[in-house]
Short mmCIF file of C-alpha atoms in Angstrom, two decimals:
data_model
loop_
_atom_site.label_atom_id
_atom_site.label_comp_id
_atom_site.label_asym_id
_atom_site.label_seq_id
_atom_site.Cartn_x
_atom_site.Cartn_y
_atom_site.Cartn_z
CA MET L 12 -6.01 42.46 43.09
CA LEU L 13 -5.00 41.18 39.39
CA LYS L 14 -0.51 40.98 39.68
CA ILE L 15 1.34 39.65 36.95
CA ASN L 16 5.37 39.25 37.61
CA ASP L 17 7.62 38.84 34.50
CA LEU L 18 5.86 36.64 32.97
CA HIS L 19 7.48 34.78 29.83
CA THR L 20 5.40 32.72 27.58
CA TYR L 21 6.49 30.86 24.47
CA TYR L 22 4.42 29.69 21.01
CA GLY L 23 6.63 27.31 20.10
CA ASN L 24 9.50 28.50 19.69
CA VAL L 25 8.59 31.99 19.60
CA HIS L 26 9.23 33.91 22.95
CA ALA L 27 5.59 35.92 22.81
CA LEU L 28 5.73 37.81 26.32
CA LYS L 29 9.46 38.54 27.96
CA GLY L 30 8.91 38.97 31.07
CA ILE L 31 5.70 41.06 31.82
CA THR L 32 5.44 42.89 34.94
CA MET L 33 2.19 44.62 35.53
CA ASP L 34 -1.07 44.88 38.09
CA VAL L 35 -4.45 45.61 38.16
CA LYS L 36 -6.22 47.64 41.78
CA GLU L 37 -9.42 47.10 42.37
CA LYS L 38 -12.16 48.98 41.18
CA GLU L 39 -9.58 50.15 38.20
CA VAL L 40 -9.97 50.52 34.75
CA VAL L 41 -6.74 49.72 32.51
CA SER L 42 -6.05 49.24 29.35
CA LEU L 43 -3.44 47.87 27.43
CA ILE L 44 -2.28 49.29 24.16
CA GLY L 45 -0.08 48.19 21.61
CA SER L 46 -0.11 47.16 17.78
CA ASN L 47 -0.94 43.75 16.35
CA GLY L 48 1.50 40.88 17.33
CA ALA L 49 2.97 42.59 20.62
CA GLY L 50 1.75 40.55 22.58
CA LYS L 51 -1.48 41.81 24.17
CA SER L 52 -3.73 38.29 23.48
CA THR L 53 -0.86 36.53 24.17
CA LEU L 54 -1.20 37.49 27.92
CA ILE L 55 -5.02 37.71 28.56
CA ASN L 56 -4.35 33.90 27.26
CA SER L 57 -2.20 33.67 29.77
CA ILE L 58 -4.21 34.80 32.33
CA CYS L 59 -7.05 32.89 31.33
CA GLY L 60 -5.37 29.56 31.43
CA ILE L 61 -5.36 28.94 27.52
CA VAL L 62 -1.98 28.99 26.47
CA ARG L 63 0.74 28.22 29.29
CA SER L 64 3.19 30.59 30.69
CA GLN L 65 6.85 29.10 31.46
CA GLN L 66 7.99 31.71 33.56
CA GLY L 67 7.27 33.99 36.42
CA SER L 68 3.73 34.33 37.97
CA ILE L 69 -0.13 35.48 37.79
CA SER L 70 -1.96 36.32 41.06
CA PHE L 71 -5.37 37.22 42.00
CA LYS L 72 -5.79 38.88 45.35
CA ASN L 73 -3.19 37.09 46.54
CA LYS L 74 -3.66 33.59 45.35
CA VAL L 75 -0.96 32.21 42.37
CA ILE L 76 -3.52 31.24 39.57
CA THR L 77 -0.74 30.86 36.91
CA ASN L 78 -1.33 28.01 34.73
CA MET L 79 -4.68 27.20 36.11
CA PRO L 80 -7.19 25.18 33.60
CA PRO L 81 -9.09 28.37 31.80
CA TYR L 82 -12.26 26.48 33.30
CA ASN L 83 -11.34 27.09 37.24
CA ILE L 84 -10.35 30.55 36.53
CA SER L 85 -14.07 31.83 36.35
CA LYS L 86 -14.44 30.82 39.66
CA GLU L 87 -12.13 32.21 40.85
CA GLY L 88 -13.48 35.77 39.89
CA ILE L 89 -12.06 36.05 36.65
CA SER L 90 -14.70 36.98 33.65
CA VAL L 91 -13.29 37.24 29.88
CA SER L 92 -14.94 38.59 27.21
CA PRO L 93 -12.89 37.03 24.03
CA GLU L 94 -11.19 38.58 21.01
CA GLY L 95 -14.00 37.97 17.88
CA ARG L 96 -16.79 37.91 20.87
CA GLU L 97 -16.46 33.56 20.60
CA VAL L 98 -20.53 33.71 21.00
CA PHE L 99 -22.16 29.84 20.39
CA PRO L 100 -23.02 31.32 17.53
CA GLY L 101 -26.12 28.35 17.40
CA LEU L 102 -27.46 29.15 20.70
CA SER L 103 -30.03 31.50 21.35
CA VAL L 104 -29.10 34.99 23.43
CA GLU L 105 -30.44 33.73 26.73
CA GLU L 106 -28.81 30.24 26.95
CA ASN L 107 -25.45 31.97 25.30
CA LEU L 108 -25.59 34.27 29.08
CA ARG L 109 -26.91 31.62 30.78
CA LEU L 110 -23.84 29.46 30.30
CA GLY L 111 -21.56 32.92 31.36
CA ALA L 112 -23.20 31.60 34.58
CA TYR L 113 -22.11 28.09 34.70
CA ASN L 114 -20.34 27.63 38.06
CA ILE L 115 -23.24 29.70 40.05
CA LYS L 116 -25.68 27.46 41.71
CA ASP L 117 -27.56 29.96 43.34
CA LYS L 118 -30.66 30.62 40.97
CA THR L 119 -31.43 34.35 42.55
CA LYS L 120 -27.95 35.02 41.14
CA ILE L 121 -28.35 33.76 38.02
CA GLN L 122 -31.83 36.15 37.86
CA GLU L 123 -30.35 38.88 39.02
CA GLY L 124 -27.23 38.60 36.02
CA PHE L 125 -30.08 37.77 33.51
CA GLU L 126 -31.32 41.10 35.30
CA ARG L 127 -28.55 43.53 35.23
CA VAL L 128 -27.55 42.45 31.93
CA TYR L 129 -30.74 43.09 30.21
CA GLU L 130 -30.97 46.15 32.22
CA LEU L 131 -27.20 47.20 30.50
CA PHE L 132 -28.37 46.19 27.42
CA PRO L 133 -31.77 46.25 25.75
CA ARG L 134 -31.15 45.39 22.60
CA LEU L 135 -30.64 41.63 23.91
CA LYS L 136 -33.29 41.64 26.17
CA GLU L 137 -35.63 42.51 22.77
CA ARG L 138 -33.64 39.44 21.50
CA ILE L 139 -33.75 36.44 24.06
CA LYS L 140 -34.49 34.17 21.92
CA GLN L 141 -32.77 34.79 18.74
CA VAL L 142 -29.89 32.71 17.95
CA ALA L 143 -26.25 34.61 18.58
CA GLY L 144 -25.66 33.66 15.42
CA THR L 145 -27.92 36.19 13.62
CA LEU L 146 -26.88 39.10 15.56
CA SER L 147 -25.23 41.55 14.51
CA GLY L 148 -21.72 42.62 15.08
CA GLY L 149 -22.30 45.13 17.37
CA GLU L 150 -25.36 42.67 19.49
CA GLN L 151 -22.82 39.68 19.01
CA GLN L 152 -20.19 41.94 21.26
CA MET L 153 -22.55 43.37 23.65
CA LEU L 154 -24.04 39.17 24.44
CA ALA L 155 -20.01 38.80 24.47
CA ILE L 156 -19.73 41.14 27.28
CA GLY L 157 -23.03 40.31 29.07
CA ARG L 158 -22.46 36.53 28.92
CA ALA L 159 -19.10 37.10 31.35
CA LEU L 160 -21.06 39.81 32.97
CA MET L 161 -23.30 37.18 34.17
CA SER L 162 -21.49 35.49 37.49
CA ASN L 163 -20.74 39.21 38.32
CA PRO L 164 -16.88 38.86 37.80
CA GLU L 165 -14.42 40.87 40.12
CA LEU L 166 -11.84 41.46 37.40
CA LEU L 167 -13.42 41.84 33.59
CA LEU L 168 -11.04 41.01 31.05
CA LEU L 169 -12.41 43.00 27.86
CA ASP L 170 -10.14 41.81 24.46
CA GLU L 171 -10.64 44.03 21.27
CA PRO L 172 -14.18 44.65 22.15
CA SER L 173 -14.25 47.39 19.41
CA LEU L 174 -13.11 45.08 17.00
CA GLY L 175 -14.65 45.34 13.59
CA LEU L 176 -18.02 47.14 15.02
CA ALA L 177 -19.21 50.89 13.49
CA PRO L 178 -17.82 54.37 14.94
CA ASN L 179 -21.24 54.30 16.93
CA ILE L 180 -21.57 51.32 18.00
CA VAL L 181 -17.83 51.52 19.65
CA LEU L 182 -18.46 55.11 20.99
CA GLN L 183 -22.06 52.85 22.81
CA ILE L 184 -19.81 50.01 24.05
CA PHE L 185 -17.49 52.38 25.92
CA ASP L 186 -20.55 54.45 27.48
CA LEU L 187 -21.23 50.74 28.85
CA ILE L 188 -17.50 49.77 29.85
CA GLU L 189 -16.87 53.00 32.29
CA ILE L 190 -21.12 51.85 34.02
CA ILE L 191 -20.32 48.30 34.31
CA ASN L 192 -16.70 49.84 36.06
CA ASN L 193 -19.29 52.55 37.58
CA GLN L 194 -20.99 49.60 39.30
CA GLY L 195 -18.13 48.30 41.05
CA THR L 196 -16.36 46.50 38.51
CA THR L 197 -12.50 46.43 37.63
CA ILE L 198 -11.91 46.11 34.29
CA LEU L 199 -8.31 45.19 32.15
CA LEU L 200 -9.14 46.29 29.06
CA ILE L 201 -6.93 45.19 25.80
CA GLU L 202 -7.86 47.30 22.81
CA GLN L 203 -5.86 49.17 19.50
CA ASN L 204 -8.19 51.31 19.37
CA ALA L 205 -5.94 53.68 22.08
CA ASN L 206 -8.00 56.73 21.74
CA MET L 207 -11.19 55.03 22.87
CA ALA L 208 -8.71 53.08 25.27
CA LEU L 209 -7.09 55.68 27.56
CA SER L 210 -10.37 58.11 27.42
CA VAL L 211 -12.48 55.46 29.63
CA SER L 212 -8.94 54.17 31.62
CA HIS L 213 -7.57 55.17 34.58
CA ARG L 214 -3.93 53.38 34.23
CA ALA L 215 -2.83 51.75 30.52
CA TYR L 216 0.34 49.76 29.64
CA VAL L 217 1.79 50.26 26.55
CA LEU L 218 2.73 46.14 25.32
CA GLU L 219 5.67 45.82 22.45
CA ASN L 220 7.44 43.03 21.29
CA GLY L 221 5.87 41.08 24.04
CA LYS L 222 7.46 44.19 26.56
CA VAL L 223 6.21 46.52 28.92
CA SER L 224 7.62 49.44 27.35
CA MET L 225 5.74 52.46 29.09
CA SER L 226 3.10 53.16 31.86
CA GLY L 227 1.33 54.99 33.75
CA ILE L 228 -1.89 57.46 34.41
CA ALA L 229 -3.92 56.68 31.09
CA LYS L 230 -3.60 60.67 30.61
CA ASP L 231 -0.06 61.09 31.16
CA ILE L 232 0.02 58.12 28.17
CA ALA L 233 -2.17 59.72 25.82
CA ASP L 234 0.00 62.98 25.88
CA ASP L 235 3.43 61.05 25.44
CA PRO L 236 4.46 62.22 22.02
CA ARG L 237 6.10 58.97 21.42
CA VAL L 238 2.34 56.87 21.92
CA LYS L 239 0.86 60.40 20.07
CA LYS L 240 2.97 59.21 17.20
CA ALA L 241 3.11 55.50 17.40
CA TYR L 242 -0.81 54.63 18.57
CA LEU L 243 -2.94 57.48 17.94
CA GLY L 244 -2.05 58.86 14.88
CA GLN L 245 -0.92 62.11 15.75
CA GLY L 246 2.09 64.49 15.48
CA MET T 7 -22.42 -3.38 22.70
CA ALA T 8 -19.73 -6.46 22.88
CA LEU T 9 -19.86 -6.18 26.53
CA LEU T 10 -22.92 -7.76 26.75
CA PHE T 11 -20.52 -11.02 26.54
CA VAL T 12 -19.96 -9.81 30.44
CA GLY T 13 -21.76 -11.66 33.48
CA MET T 14 -24.50 -14.21 31.39
CA ASN T 15 -23.92 -16.07 34.47
CA PHE T 16 -25.67 -13.41 37.10
CA GLY T 17 -28.72 -13.63 35.37
CA ILE T 18 -29.98 -11.69 32.56
CA ILE T 19 -31.00 -7.86 34.57
CA PRO T 20 -27.86 -7.57 36.12
CA ALA T 21 -25.83 -8.75 33.26
CA VAL T 22 -27.83 -5.57 31.15
CA ALA T 23 -27.29 -3.35 33.26
CA LEU T 24 -23.23 -4.33 33.83
CA SER T 25 -22.88 -4.47 30.75
CA LEU T 26 -25.08 -0.97 29.45
CA LEU T 27 -22.67 0.13 32.41
CA LEU T 28 -19.27 -0.95 30.61
CA THR T 29 -20.44 0.19 27.40
CA GLY T 30 -20.06 3.49 28.91
CA LEU T 31 -16.85 3.39 30.76
CA LEU T 32 -15.51 1.79 27.58
CA GLY T 33 -16.72 4.53 25.60
CA ILE T 34 -14.81 7.22 28.03
CA ALA T 35 -11.97 4.81 27.51
CA ILE T 36 -11.52 5.05 24.16
CA ASP T 37 -12.25 8.97 24.19
CA LYS T 38 -9.33 9.13 26.76
CA THR T 39 -6.81 6.59 25.00
CA ALA T 40 -7.44 7.63 21.10
CA LEU T 41 -9.70 11.15 20.75
CA GLU T 42 -8.22 13.24 23.31
CA PRO T 43 -5.06 13.34 21.58
CA LEU T 44 -6.40 14.09 18.36
CA ARG T 45 -7.81 16.88 19.47
CA LYS T 46 -5.16 18.63 21.61
CA LYS T 47 -3.57 18.35 18.00
CA HIS T 48 -6.12 19.99 16.70
CA SER T 49 -6.05 16.85 13.49
CA ILE T 50 -9.46 17.58 11.49
CA PRO T 51 -12.69 15.65 12.22
CA ILE T 52 -12.22 13.08 9.53
CA ALA T 53 -9.41 11.91 11.85
CA SER T 54 -11.39 10.85 14.96
CA LEU T 55 -13.62 8.94 12.42
CA ILE T 56 -11.67 6.67 10.82
CA THR T 57 -10.39 6.35 14.60
CA THR T 58 -13.80 5.51 15.49
CA ILE T 59 -13.32 2.50 12.56
CA GLY T 60 -10.29 1.34 13.61
CA ILE T 61 -11.23 0.79 17.21
CA SER T 62 -13.90 -1.13 16.10
CA ASN T 63 -12.28 -3.15 13.90
CA ILE T 64 -10.17 -3.64 17.16
CA ILE T 65 -12.62 -4.35 19.66
CA GLN T 66 -14.01 -6.92 17.36
CA ASN T 67 -11.04 -9.02 16.09
CA LEU T 68 -9.89 -9.33 20.34
CA LEU T 69 -13.54 -10.43 20.81
CA THR T 70 -13.19 -13.10 17.84
CA ALA T 71 -9.63 -13.69 19.19
CA PHE T 72 -10.71 -14.08 22.60
CA MET T 73 -14.24 -15.44 22.21
CA GLY T 74 -14.57 -17.45 19.04
CA SER T 75 -16.00 -16.55 15.77
CA GLU T 76 -18.90 -18.82 16.09
CA LYS T 77 -22.59 -17.52 17.06
CA LYS T 78 -23.63 -17.79 20.44
CA PRO T 79 -27.26 -18.01 21.83
CA PHE T 80 -28.25 -14.94 23.50
CA PRO T 81 -31.49 -14.87 25.32
CA GLY T 82 -35.13 -13.84 24.24
CA LEU T 83 -36.33 -10.75 25.72
CA PHE T 84 -39.93 -9.71 25.90
CA ASP T 85 -41.31 -12.47 23.81
CA TYR T 86 -44.81 -12.52 24.95
CA GLY T 87 -45.96 -13.83 21.19
CA THR T 88 -47.53 -11.66 18.64
CA VAL T 89 -50.00 -9.00 18.82
CA ASN T 90 -52.42 -9.72 15.74
CA LEU T 91 -53.83 -5.56 14.25
CA GLY T 92 -56.76 -7.18 11.99
CA SER T 93 -54.80 -9.17 9.42
CA VAL T 94 -51.28 -7.87 11.07
CA GLN T 95 -49.17 -9.14 12.94
CA ILE T 96 -46.62 -7.75 14.85
CA ASN T 97 -44.12 -9.64 17.41
CA SER T 98 -44.32 -8.29 21.01
CA SER T 99 -40.28 -8.16 20.63
CA GLN T 100 -41.16 -5.72 18.19
CA ILE T 101 -43.27 -3.04 19.72
CA PHE T 102 -40.91 -3.06 22.87
CA MET T 103 -37.92 -2.43 20.41
CA PHE T 104 -40.24 0.27 19.32
CA LEU T 105 -40.80 1.46 22.83
CA VAL T 106 -37.32 1.52 24.10
CA SER T 107 -36.31 3.23 21.20
CA LEU T 108 -38.57 6.14 21.66
CA LEU T 109 -38.55 6.45 25.77
CA LEU T 110 -34.68 6.32 24.95
CA MET T 111 -34.92 8.71 22.15
CA ILE T 112 -36.63 11.23 23.62
CA VAL T 113 -34.41 10.76 27.29
CA LEU T 114 -31.52 11.48 24.97
CA VAL T 115 -33.77 14.91 23.44
CA ILE T 116 -34.33 16.02 26.93
CA ILE T 117 -30.87 16.14 28.70
CA VAL T 118 -29.16 17.63 25.18
CA ASN T 119 -32.38 20.24 25.60
CA LYS T 120 -33.67 20.73 29.00
CA THR T 121 -30.73 20.34 31.13
CA LYS T 122 -27.48 21.68 32.38
CA ILE T 123 -25.44 19.60 30.78
CA GLY T 124 -27.11 18.54 27.19
CA LEU T 125 -26.18 23.22 27.22
CA ALA T 126 -22.94 22.70 28.15
CA MET T 127 -22.35 19.77 25.47
CA ARG T 128 -24.03 21.71 23.03
CA ALA T 129 -22.14 24.86 24.38
CA SER T 130 -18.99 22.86 23.80
CA GLN T 131 -19.06 21.84 20.78
CA GLN T 132 -20.50 24.69 18.85
CA ASN T 133 -16.85 26.67 20.18
CA ALA T 134 -14.80 24.44 22.95
CA LYS T 135 -12.73 27.39 23.86
CA ALA T 136 -15.33 29.84 24.65
CA ALA T 137 -17.09 27.20 26.81
CA ASN T 138 -13.82 27.07 28.87
CA LEU T 139 -13.67 30.31 29.26
CA MET T 140 -17.54 30.21 30.39
CA GLY T 141 -15.97 27.56 33.37
CA ILE T 142 -17.07 24.25 31.46
CA ASN T 143 -14.35 21.74 31.71
CA VAL T 144 -15.44 20.57 27.95
CA ASN T 145 -12.52 17.38 28.31
CA PHE T 146 -15.67 16.39 31.03
CA ILE T 147 -18.58 17.09 29.27
CA VAL T 148 -16.74 15.34 25.94
CA SER T 149 -16.28 11.87 28.50
CA PHE T 150 -19.91 12.53 29.56
CA THR T 151 -21.00 12.20 25.86
CA PHE T 152 -19.13 9.18 25.25
CA PHE T 153 -20.55 7.83 28.15
CA LEU T 154 -24.11 8.69 26.82
CA GLY T 155 -22.93 7.32 23.55
CA GLY T 156 -21.52 4.13 25.00
CA VAL T 157 -24.50 3.70 27.02
CA SER T 158 -27.48 4.23 24.17
CA ALA T 159 -25.17 2.20 21.76
CA ALA T 160 -25.18 -1.31 24.56
CA ILE T 161 -29.01 -0.95 24.69
CA ALA T 162 -29.08 -1.14 21.19
CA GLY T 163 -26.76 -4.06 21.08
CA VAL T 164 -29.27 -5.47 24.02
CA LEU T 165 -32.42 -5.33 21.71
CA ILE T 166 -30.67 -6.75 18.52
CA SER T 167 -29.49 -9.96 20.55
CA GLY T 168 -32.99 -10.22 21.90
CA TYR T 169 -34.29 -10.46 19.10
CA TYR T 170 -32.61 -12.09 16.79
CA GLN T 171 -31.31 -14.73 20.29
CA ILE T 172 -28.13 -15.00 19.12
CA VAL T 173 -24.68 -12.80 19.49
CA TYR T 174 -21.47 -12.88 17.62
CA PRO T 175 -18.44 -10.18 17.56
CA THR T 176 -19.25 -8.63 14.10
CA MET T 177 -23.08 -8.34 15.03
CA GLY T 178 -22.30 -4.92 15.03
CA TYR T 179 -20.31 -4.10 12.04
CA MET T 180 -23.52 -3.58 9.07
CA ALA T 181 -26.00 -2.43 12.03
CA GLY T 182 -23.17 0.69 12.39
CA LEU T 183 -23.31 0.94 8.98
CA LYS T 184 -27.07 1.32 8.15
CA ALA T 185 -27.06 3.40 11.65
CA PHE T 186 -24.96 5.30 9.92
CA ALA T 187 -27.09 5.60 6.97
CA ALA T 188 -29.82 6.27 8.48
CA ALA T 189 -28.21 8.89 10.53
CA VAL T 190 -27.22 10.85 7.25
CA LEU T 191 -30.66 10.36 6.13
CA GLY T 192 -32.27 12.12 9.19
CA GLY T 193 -29.13 14.78 9.34
CA ILE T 194 -26.70 14.43 11.68
CA GLY T 195 -26.64 15.75 14.73
CA SER T 196 -30.40 16.30 15.32
CA LEU T 197 -31.93 13.19 17.44
CA PRO T 198 -35.37 13.45 15.51
CA GLY T 199 -33.93 12.82 12.49
CA SER T 200 -32.43 10.05 13.12
CA LEU T 201 -35.41 8.07 14.56
CA ILE T 202 -37.05 9.15 11.53
CA GLY T 203 -34.27 8.39 9.32
CA GLY T 204 -34.33 5.14 10.94
CA LEU T 205 -38.00 4.21 9.72
CA ILE T 206 -36.73 5.00 6.75
CA VAL T 207 -34.33 3.39 6.17
CA GLY T 208 -36.40 0.03 7.65
CA ILE T 209 -39.49 0.11 6.37
CA SER T 210 -37.41 0.81 2.50
CA GLU T 211 -35.46 -1.93 3.62
CA SER T 212 -38.98 -4.22 4.03
CA ILE T 213 -40.69 -3.00 1.14
CA THR T 214 -37.02 -4.18 -0.83
CA ALA T 215 -37.23 -7.42 0.39
CA THR T 216 -40.66 -7.80 -0.48
CA VAL T 217 -40.64 -6.38 -3.84
CA PHE T 218 -37.35 -7.71 -5.46
CA GLY T 219 -36.25 -10.50 -3.12
CA SER T 220 -34.54 -10.50 0.37
CA SER T 221 -31.18 -10.73 -0.94
CA TYR T 222 -31.57 -6.77 -2.05
CA ARG T 223 -32.09 -5.83 1.46
CA ASP T 224 -28.98 -4.94 2.43
CA CYS T 225 -28.12 -2.98 0.21
CA THR T 226 -31.72 -0.58 0.80
CA ALA T 227 -29.66 1.65 2.84
CA PHE T 228 -26.82 2.29 1.10
CA ILE T 229 -28.45 3.46 -1.60
CA ILE T 230 -30.57 5.81 0.44
CA LEU T 231 -27.24 7.00 1.77
CA ILE T 232 -25.98 7.75 -1.97
CA LEU T 233 -28.90 9.60 -2.91
CA VAL T 234 -28.77 10.98 0.30
CA LEU T 235 -25.12 12.50 -0.18
CA ILE T 236 -26.17 13.60 -3.47
CA ILE T 237 -29.42 15.48 -3.68
CA ARG T 238 -29.64 16.55 0.12
CA PRO T 239 -26.36 16.21 1.82
CA ASN T 240 -27.16 18.09 4.78
CA GLY T 241 -30.11 15.46 5.73
CA LEU T 242 -34.03 15.84 5.84
CA PHE T 243 -33.94 17.56 9.22
CA GLY T 244 -29.50 19.03 9.20
CA LYS T 245 -29.06 22.54 9.51
CA LYS T 246 -27.16 24.54 7.64
CA GLY T 247 -24.31 25.92 8.59
CA ILE T 248 -24.07 29.27 10.10
CA THR T 249 -21.41 31.83 9.09
CA LYS T 250 -20.39 34.22 11.67
CA VAL T 251 -21.93 38.01 10.01
#
């Protein structure tokens, strides 16, 4: 579904992605793990069109989307819940969600989006009129994911959904990731919390210094002694 | 407002309509040539403010160079004599100005708060990156906002010109500074605030002129501006910055 081929991205003189090749198949949860500065967020930003890639290609459903402007990416069926949540702090929960469906013209589809999100996140329904900046961190993360789901995307990119959240909220978020995937949404998950990420994923890629250092079935990656030592805090 | 000079020969209504449109487009042109490059470089907000002051100077001086600095006559608009309310006399064009301003404000409030493009405007202002990710073409939204701003400014220009019945290149200078004082008093970013701020500044000016003489009139707005900045920098209706949890 999503194919990335030999992608190179620079930040000024910094060669952040040094030839990434990976793919995400339909209905999969694929996780991308790696330490700070490995290039995880750069990869997500390259897919979304926020940073330009200098070499290589990204294609989605056999259409090349490399360096497409970010506001067109969502029309292709890709949605993102960005790192740091990035909700609109002065807008209400309802307005935030409405913006997630900005490019959808069909009113009944927007309504379905609201219903789906409120069913997944009953907490958001209780706070429809509340301003997003006053929500707790966990609620803001739910809002960011809910907002991304409003356009009923085929591929959902989740950038660090567990960042800065209490452990019980993290569990809740990962349960929801599995539910969303079971509803038919393909998910590319970027996480520093490798344990949790691998437990909900089918496959995984390990990123190191802008390169894929390992890839395979999530369970095999979790059992790999090098991964255990570097990312899972074991051995 | 400067573009009012355009098309004076077409009759007043087409000239006004044309100047609204052209001033709106001028707003877009200013954004594209001067302000968008600043946004791309992520420069500090004050740089944009200073740039717009510079642009207004350029426009004023270009107009002076091509049209001369002397005052030119402008047809009076909606001047149907005065209305007497008891002992109070109100000029009909003043009533008209008030009604047009009120209507303009209502339209702007509806656009910003009730329409989809208004929602996109507010989203782009709060978090441009996230707005982009939601599928909003932020540059288009900014252009649209500048268009609205240009049209509003042109309407204000028409009202002022029609009231004083003269036009000259630097006529907007003092009005702009006073409007800034009114906007700060009302709270930057609050539409009803700027209306009430404008009323307070205007009434204070009239009172000052009556009590202390008309030579003190023009300093009133700036005394208010200084007091607001000292006592209540957010203005009357300004929102306090919302910090992320």
